[in-house]
Structure formats: C-alpha cells, structure tokens
mmCIF file of C-alpha atoms in Angstrom:
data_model
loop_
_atom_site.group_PDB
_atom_site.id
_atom_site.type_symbol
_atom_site.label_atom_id
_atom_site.label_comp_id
_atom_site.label_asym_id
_atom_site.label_seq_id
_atom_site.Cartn_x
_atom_site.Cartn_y
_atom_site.Cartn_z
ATOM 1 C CA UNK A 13 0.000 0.000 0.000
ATOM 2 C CA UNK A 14 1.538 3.161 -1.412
ATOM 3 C CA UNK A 15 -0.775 5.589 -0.401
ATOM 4 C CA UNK A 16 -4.061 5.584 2.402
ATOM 5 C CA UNK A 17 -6.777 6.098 0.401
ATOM 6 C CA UNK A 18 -9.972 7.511 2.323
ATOM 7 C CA UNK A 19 -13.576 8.190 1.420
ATOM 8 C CA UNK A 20 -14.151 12.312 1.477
ATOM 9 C CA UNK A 21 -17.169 11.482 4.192
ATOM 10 C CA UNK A 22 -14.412 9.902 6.574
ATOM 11 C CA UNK A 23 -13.114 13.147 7.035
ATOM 12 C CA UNK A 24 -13.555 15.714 9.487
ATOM 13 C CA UNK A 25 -14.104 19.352 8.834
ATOM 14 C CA UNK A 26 -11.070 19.865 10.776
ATOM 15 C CA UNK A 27 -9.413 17.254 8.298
ATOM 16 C CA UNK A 28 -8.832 14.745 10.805
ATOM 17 C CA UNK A 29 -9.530 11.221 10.288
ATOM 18 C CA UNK A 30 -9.905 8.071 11.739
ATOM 19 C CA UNK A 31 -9.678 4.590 10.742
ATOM 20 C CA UNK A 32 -10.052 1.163 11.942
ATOM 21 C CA UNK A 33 -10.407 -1.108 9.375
ATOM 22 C CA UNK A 34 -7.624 -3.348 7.246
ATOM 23 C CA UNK A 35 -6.099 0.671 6.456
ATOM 24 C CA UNK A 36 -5.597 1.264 10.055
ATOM 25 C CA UNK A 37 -4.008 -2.382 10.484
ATOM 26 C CA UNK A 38 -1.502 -1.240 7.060
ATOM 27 C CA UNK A 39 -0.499 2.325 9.342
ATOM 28 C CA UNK A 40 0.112 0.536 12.559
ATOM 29 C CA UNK A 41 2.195 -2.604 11.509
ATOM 30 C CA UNK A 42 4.168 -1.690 8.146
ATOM 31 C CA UNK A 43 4.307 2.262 8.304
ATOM 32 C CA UNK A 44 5.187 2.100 12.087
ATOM 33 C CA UNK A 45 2.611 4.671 13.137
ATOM 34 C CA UNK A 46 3.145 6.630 16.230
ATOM 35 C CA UNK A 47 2.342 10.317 17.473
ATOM 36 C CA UNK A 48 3.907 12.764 14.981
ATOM 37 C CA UNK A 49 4.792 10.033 11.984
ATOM 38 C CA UNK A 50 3.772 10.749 8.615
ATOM 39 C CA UNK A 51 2.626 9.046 5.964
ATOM 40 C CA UNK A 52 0.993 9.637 2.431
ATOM 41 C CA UNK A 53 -2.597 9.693 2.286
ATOM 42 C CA UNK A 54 -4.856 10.474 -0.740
ATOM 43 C CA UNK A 55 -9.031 11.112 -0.988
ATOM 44 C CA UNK A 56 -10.894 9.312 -3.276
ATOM 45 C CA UNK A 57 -11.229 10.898 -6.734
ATOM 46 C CA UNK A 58 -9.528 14.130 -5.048
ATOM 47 C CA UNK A 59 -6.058 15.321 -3.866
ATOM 48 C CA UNK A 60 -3.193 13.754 -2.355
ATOM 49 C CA UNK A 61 -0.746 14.629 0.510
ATOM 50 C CA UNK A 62 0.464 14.058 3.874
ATOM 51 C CA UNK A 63 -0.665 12.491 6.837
ATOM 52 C CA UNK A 64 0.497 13.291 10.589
ATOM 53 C CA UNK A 65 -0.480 10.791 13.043
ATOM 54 C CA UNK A 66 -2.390 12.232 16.310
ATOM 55 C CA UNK A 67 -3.280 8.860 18.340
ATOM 56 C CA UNK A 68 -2.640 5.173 17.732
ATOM 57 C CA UNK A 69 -4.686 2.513 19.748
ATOM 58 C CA UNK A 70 -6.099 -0.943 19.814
ATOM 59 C CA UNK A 71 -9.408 0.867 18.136
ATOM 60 C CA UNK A 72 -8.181 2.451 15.210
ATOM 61 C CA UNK A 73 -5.308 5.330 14.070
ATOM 62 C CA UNK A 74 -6.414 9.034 13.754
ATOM 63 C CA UNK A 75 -4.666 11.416 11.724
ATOM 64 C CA UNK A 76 -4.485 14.777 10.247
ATOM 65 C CA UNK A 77 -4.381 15.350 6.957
ATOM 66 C CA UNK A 78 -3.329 18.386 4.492
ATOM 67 C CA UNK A 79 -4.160 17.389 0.572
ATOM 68 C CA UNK A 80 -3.158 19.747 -2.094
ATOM 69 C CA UNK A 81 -1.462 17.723 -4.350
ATOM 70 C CA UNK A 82 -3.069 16.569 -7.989
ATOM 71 C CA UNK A 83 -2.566 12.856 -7.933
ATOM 72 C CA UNK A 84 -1.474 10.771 -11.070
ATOM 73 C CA UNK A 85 -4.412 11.399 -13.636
ATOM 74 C CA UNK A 86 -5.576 7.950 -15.218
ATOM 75 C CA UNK A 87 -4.078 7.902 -18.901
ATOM 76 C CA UNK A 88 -5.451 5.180 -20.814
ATOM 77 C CA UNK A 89 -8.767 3.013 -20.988
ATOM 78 C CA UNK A 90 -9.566 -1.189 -21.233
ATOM 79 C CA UNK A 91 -12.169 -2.764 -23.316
ATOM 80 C CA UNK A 92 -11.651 -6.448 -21.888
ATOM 81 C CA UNK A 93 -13.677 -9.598 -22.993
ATOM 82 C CA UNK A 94 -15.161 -10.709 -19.370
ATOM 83 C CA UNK A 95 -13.077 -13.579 -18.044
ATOM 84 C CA UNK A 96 -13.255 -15.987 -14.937
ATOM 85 C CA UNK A 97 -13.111 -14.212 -11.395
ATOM 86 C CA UNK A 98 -9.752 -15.022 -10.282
ATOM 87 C CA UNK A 99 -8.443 -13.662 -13.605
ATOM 88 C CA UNK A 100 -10.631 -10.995 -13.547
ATOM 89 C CA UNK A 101 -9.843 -9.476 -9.809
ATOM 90 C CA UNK A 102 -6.516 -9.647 -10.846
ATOM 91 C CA UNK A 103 -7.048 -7.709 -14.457
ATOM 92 C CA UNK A 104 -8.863 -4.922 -11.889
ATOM 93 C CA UNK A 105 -6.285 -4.403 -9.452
ATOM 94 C CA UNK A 106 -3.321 -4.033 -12.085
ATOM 95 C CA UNK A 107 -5.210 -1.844 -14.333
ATOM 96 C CA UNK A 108 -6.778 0.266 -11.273
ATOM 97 C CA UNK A 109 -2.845 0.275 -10.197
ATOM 98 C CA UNK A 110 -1.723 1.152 -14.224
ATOM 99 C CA UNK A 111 -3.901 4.194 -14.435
ATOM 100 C CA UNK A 112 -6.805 2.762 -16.199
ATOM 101 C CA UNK A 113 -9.697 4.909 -16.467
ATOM 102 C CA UNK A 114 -12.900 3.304 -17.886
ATOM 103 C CA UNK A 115 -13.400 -0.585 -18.021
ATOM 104 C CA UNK A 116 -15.381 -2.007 -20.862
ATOM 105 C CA UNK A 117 -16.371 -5.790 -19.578
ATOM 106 C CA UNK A 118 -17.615 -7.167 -22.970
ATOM 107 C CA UNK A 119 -19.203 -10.220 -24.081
ATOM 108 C CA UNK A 120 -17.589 -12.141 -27.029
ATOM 109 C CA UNK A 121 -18.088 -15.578 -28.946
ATOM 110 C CA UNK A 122 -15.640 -17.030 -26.607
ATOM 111 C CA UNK A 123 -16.840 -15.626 -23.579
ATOM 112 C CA UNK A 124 -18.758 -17.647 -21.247
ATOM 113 C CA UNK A 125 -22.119 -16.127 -20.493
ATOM 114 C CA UNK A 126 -22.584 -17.320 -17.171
ATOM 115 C CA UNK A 127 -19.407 -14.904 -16.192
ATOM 116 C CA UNK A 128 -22.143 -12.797 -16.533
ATOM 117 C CA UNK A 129 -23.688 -13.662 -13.226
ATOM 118 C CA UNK A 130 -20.583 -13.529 -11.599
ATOM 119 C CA UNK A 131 -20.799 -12.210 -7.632
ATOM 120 C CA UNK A 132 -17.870 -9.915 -8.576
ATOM 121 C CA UNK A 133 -19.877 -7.984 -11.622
ATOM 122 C CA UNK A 134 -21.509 -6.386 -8.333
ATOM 123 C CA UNK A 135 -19.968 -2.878 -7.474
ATOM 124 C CA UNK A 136 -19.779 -3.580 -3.833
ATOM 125 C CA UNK A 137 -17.705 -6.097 -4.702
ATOM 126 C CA UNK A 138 -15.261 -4.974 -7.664
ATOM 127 C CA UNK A 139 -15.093 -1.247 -6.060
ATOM 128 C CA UNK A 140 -12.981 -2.332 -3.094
ATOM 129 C CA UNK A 141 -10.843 -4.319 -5.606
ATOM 130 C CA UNK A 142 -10.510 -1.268 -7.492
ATOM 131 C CA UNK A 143 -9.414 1.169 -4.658
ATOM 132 C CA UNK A 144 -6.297 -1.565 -3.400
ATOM 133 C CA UNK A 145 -5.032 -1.242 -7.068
ATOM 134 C CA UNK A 146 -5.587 2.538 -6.750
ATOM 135 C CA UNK A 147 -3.413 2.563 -3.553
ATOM 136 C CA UNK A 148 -0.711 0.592 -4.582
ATOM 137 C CA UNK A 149 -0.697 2.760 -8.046
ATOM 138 C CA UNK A 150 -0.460 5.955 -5.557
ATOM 139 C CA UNK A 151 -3.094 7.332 -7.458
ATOM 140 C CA UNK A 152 -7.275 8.546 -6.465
ATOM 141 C CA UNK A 153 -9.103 8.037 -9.627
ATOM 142 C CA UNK A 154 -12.139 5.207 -8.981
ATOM 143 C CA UNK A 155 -12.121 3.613 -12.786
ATOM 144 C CA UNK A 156 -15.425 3.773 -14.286
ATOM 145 C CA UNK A 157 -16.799 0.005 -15.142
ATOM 146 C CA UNK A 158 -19.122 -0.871 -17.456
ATOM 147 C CA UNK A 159 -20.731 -4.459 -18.202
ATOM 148 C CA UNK A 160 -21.438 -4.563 -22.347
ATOM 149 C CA UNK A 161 -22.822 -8.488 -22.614
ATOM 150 C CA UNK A 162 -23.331 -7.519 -26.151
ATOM 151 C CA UNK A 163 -20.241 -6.632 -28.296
ATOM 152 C CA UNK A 164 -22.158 -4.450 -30.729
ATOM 153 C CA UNK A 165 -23.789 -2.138 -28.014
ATOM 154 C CA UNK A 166 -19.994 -1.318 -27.328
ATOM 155 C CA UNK A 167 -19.685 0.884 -29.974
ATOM 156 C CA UNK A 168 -21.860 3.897 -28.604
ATOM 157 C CA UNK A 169 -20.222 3.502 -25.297
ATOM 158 C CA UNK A 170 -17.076 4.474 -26.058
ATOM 159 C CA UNK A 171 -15.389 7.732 -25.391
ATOM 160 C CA UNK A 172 -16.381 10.195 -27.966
ATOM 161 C CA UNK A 173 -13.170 11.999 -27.720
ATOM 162 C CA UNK A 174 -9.963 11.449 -30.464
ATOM 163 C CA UNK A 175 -8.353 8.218 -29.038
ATOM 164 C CA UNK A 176 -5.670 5.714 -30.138
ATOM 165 C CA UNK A 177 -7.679 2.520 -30.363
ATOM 166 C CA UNK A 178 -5.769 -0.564 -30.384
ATOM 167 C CA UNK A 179 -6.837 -4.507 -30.556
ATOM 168 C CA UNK A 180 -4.629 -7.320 -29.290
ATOM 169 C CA UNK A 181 -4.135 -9.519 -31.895
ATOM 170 C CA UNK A 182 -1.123 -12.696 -32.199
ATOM 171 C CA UNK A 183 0.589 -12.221 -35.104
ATOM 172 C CA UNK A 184 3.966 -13.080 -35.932
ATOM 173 C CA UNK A 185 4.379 -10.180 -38.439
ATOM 174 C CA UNK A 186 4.237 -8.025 -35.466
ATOM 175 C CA UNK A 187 2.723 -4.261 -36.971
ATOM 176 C CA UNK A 188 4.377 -1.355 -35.557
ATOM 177 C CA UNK A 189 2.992 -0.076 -32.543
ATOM 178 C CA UNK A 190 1.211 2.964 -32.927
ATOM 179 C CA UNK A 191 1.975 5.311 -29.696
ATOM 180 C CA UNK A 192 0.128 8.628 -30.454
ATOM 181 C CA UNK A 193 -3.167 9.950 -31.312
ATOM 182 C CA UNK A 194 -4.666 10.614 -27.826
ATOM 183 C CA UNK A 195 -6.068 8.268 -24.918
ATOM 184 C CA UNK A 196 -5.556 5.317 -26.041
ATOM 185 C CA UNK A 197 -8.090 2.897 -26.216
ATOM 186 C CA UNK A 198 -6.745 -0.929 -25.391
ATOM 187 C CA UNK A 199 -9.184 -4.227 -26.474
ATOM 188 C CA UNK A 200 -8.223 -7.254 -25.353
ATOM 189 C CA UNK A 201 -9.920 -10.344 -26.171
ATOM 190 C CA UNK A 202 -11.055 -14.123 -24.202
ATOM 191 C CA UNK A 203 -7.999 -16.515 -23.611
ATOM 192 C CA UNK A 204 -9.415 -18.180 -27.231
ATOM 193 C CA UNK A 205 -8.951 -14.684 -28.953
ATOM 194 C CA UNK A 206 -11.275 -12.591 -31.194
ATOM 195 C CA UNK A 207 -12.771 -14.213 -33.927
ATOM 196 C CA UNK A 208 -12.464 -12.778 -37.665
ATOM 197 C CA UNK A 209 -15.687 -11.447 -37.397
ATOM 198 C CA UNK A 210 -14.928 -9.758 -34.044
ATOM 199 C CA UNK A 211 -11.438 -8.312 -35.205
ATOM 200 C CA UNK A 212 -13.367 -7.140 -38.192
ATOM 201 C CA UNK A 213 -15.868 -5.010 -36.027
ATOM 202 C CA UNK A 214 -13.353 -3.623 -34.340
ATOM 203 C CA UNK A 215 -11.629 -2.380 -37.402
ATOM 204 C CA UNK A 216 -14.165 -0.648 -38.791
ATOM 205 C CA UNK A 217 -14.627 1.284 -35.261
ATOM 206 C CA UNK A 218 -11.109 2.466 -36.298
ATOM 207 C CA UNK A 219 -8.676 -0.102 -34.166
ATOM 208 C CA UNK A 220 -5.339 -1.151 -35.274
ATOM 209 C CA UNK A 221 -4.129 -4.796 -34.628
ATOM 210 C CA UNK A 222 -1.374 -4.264 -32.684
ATOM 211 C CA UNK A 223 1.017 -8.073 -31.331
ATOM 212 C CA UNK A 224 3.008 -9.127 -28.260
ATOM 213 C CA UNK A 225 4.695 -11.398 -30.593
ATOM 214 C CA UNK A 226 3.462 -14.699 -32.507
ATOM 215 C CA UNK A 227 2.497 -16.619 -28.740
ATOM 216 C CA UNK A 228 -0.893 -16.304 -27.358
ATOM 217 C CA UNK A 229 -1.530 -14.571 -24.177
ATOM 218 C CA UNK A 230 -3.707 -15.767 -21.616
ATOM 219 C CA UNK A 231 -5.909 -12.685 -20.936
ATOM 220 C CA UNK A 232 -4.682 -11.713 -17.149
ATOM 221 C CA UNK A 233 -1.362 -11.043 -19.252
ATOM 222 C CA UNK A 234 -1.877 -8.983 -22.380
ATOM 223 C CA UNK A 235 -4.155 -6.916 -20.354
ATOM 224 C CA UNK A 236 -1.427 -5.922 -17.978
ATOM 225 C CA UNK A 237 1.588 -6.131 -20.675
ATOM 226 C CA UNK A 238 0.235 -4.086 -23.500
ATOM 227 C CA UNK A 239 -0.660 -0.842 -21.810
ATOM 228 C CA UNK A 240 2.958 -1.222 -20.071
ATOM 229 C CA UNK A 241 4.248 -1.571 -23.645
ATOM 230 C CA UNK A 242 2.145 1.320 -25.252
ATOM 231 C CA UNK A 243 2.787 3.674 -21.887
ATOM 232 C CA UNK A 244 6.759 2.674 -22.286
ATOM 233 C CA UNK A 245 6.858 3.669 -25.551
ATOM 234 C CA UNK A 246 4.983 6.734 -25.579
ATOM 235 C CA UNK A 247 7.570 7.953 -22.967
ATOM 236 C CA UNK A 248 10.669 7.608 -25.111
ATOM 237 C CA UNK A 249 8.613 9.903 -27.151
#
C-alpha cells in the first residue's frame, strides 16, 4: 500500500480522520505509526498529501491530513472480454494500479455467459478491488466500469473523444505499434482470442491490430503487458 486512500465522508471538517479497518491495520504494523509520523494519504477521486499521526490505539489510528497535491491522472482506458473471477480481480487491481480509467467488460463468442452472473460484476464487490489497485498505483481516480454483454452495443459507449484505439491480436508479423493519437483505447480479447468477425468489427470502429509477438496470451497477461508496452513507448517519445 503506497498511499491511504480515504472516502471524502471519513473526514472531518477539521481534516482529521480516523480509521479502523484493514487501512488502520496497514499504518500501525508496516508504516510504524506513532504520534507525529507521517505518511501519504490520498481522498478518493480528489487530492493527495500528507498524513500526521495524532493517536494510535487498539481501536483504530487518527490522523491529520493536508491534501493539495493533484494525484497521477488515469491515462489510458480497457475494453476487456469478461473472463473468470480469479483472472478478472486480478485484471482490476493491475489496471486500477496502471492508471486505467474506464473498463469495458464485454461479451464475445468465446466468452462464457454465465461470467455474466458472476458475484464480482456487483460494485460492492469490484469497487474495493478497485481502490487496493488505486493505492498501490499511488493514485485517487475510482475507474469507471461498465458491463457490455453484447459486443455491438460497445460501440456507442465508447469515449467520444480522439483516441488511439488498439486490438490485441497474435501475429507473428508483429505491426508497428502505434503510440500517439490521444487516450488510447486498449481491447483485449477471451484466452481463445477474437474471432475474424470480431477483429473485423473492431476495425471498422477504427482499431489497429497491434502483437506481443506470434504466442498467445492468456488474458490476465496482455491486459497488464500491453498498456505497459504502449505507456513505455509513448515515454521515449
């Protein structure tokens, strides 16, 4: 946990806070929290800053806090075929902790539709996934995530401004990768891939095929490595 990350209701008018839950547990053991120790701290979908503990007990830690700084705006967003729930928690955390900024979950041909139903589709449940990524990414920006079971109702949902939209596709010819052009826009398809008809879709919506090499990618791991590869590259730039 990079930064404490707290709900603006938690705190006080004075800016004082306290906290007793797993947070509170993360100040007292690993960040050694004692009267006078600080410690970054961050409010949801606001500012970042710096912490100064007042009081430490059994109950909970309560600190003061003084937030002026912008955090790390999310730069990039995910259009991911829905996978299983481990893979999925996992794709939510890294991309929450990457920057993402919207989350497509899409239905595909290869998609199972009963991941659909899954408990962690809920918000209650993703949300708190969300905000550990978000905290270990030092950022404050709650990703916006959107179920699409239908692949064609997509297309309307997407962000209307100019964006680099790129498709995951094996391919041992390995295209150039594109780096400018805006936000990009990432799609990454179901462990069995995009079908023709899928890819084809996606092309006329104005996305470039873009390769990690000839091997196929389970879908936990191109949707982690190529938004590292595009954000790499667009910083040599």
């Amino acid at each position: 946990m990079n930064l404490v990350l707290v709900a603006p209701e938690e705190v006080g008018a004075d800016g004082v806070c306290t906290l007793s839950d797993a947070r509170a547990e993360h100040v007292r053991t690993f960040l050694h929290a004692e009267p006078g120790r600080t410690f970054r701290v961050g409010v949801l979908d606001g500012l970042v800053g710096e912490a100064v503990v007042r009081e430490v007990s059994s109950a909970g830690v309560t600190f003061s806090m003084d937030c002026r700084e912008a955090a790390l705006p999310p730069w990039y967003d995910l259009v991911l075929a829905l996978t299983r729930p481990r893979s999925l928690r996992r794709i939510l955390f890294q991309s929450a902790a990457m920057g993402v900024r919207n989350i497509f979950l899409v239905g595909a041909e290869k998609v199972e539709k009963s991941y659909f139903s899954m408990h962690l589709l809920r918000e209650e449940v993703y949300r708190p996934v969300l905000i550990e990524g978000l905290m270990q990414g030092r950022t404050t920006a709650v990703p916006r995530v959107r179920v699409v079971p239908k692949l064609r109702a997509l297309w309307e949902l997407l962000p209307p401004e100019q964006t680099l939209r790129l498709i995951a596709n094996p391919s041992p010819e390995q295209p150039p990768m594109p780096v400018s052009g805006g936000i990009p826009l990432i799609a990454v398809g179901p462990d069995g891939g995009w079908t023709p008809a899928e890819i084809c879709a996606f092309e006329q919506q104005g996305f470039q095929a873009v390769s990690l090499g000839e091997r196929p990618l389970r879908t936990d791991t191109a949707a982690v490595a190529l938004p590292m590869v595009v954000q790499a590259l667009r910083c040599r730039r």
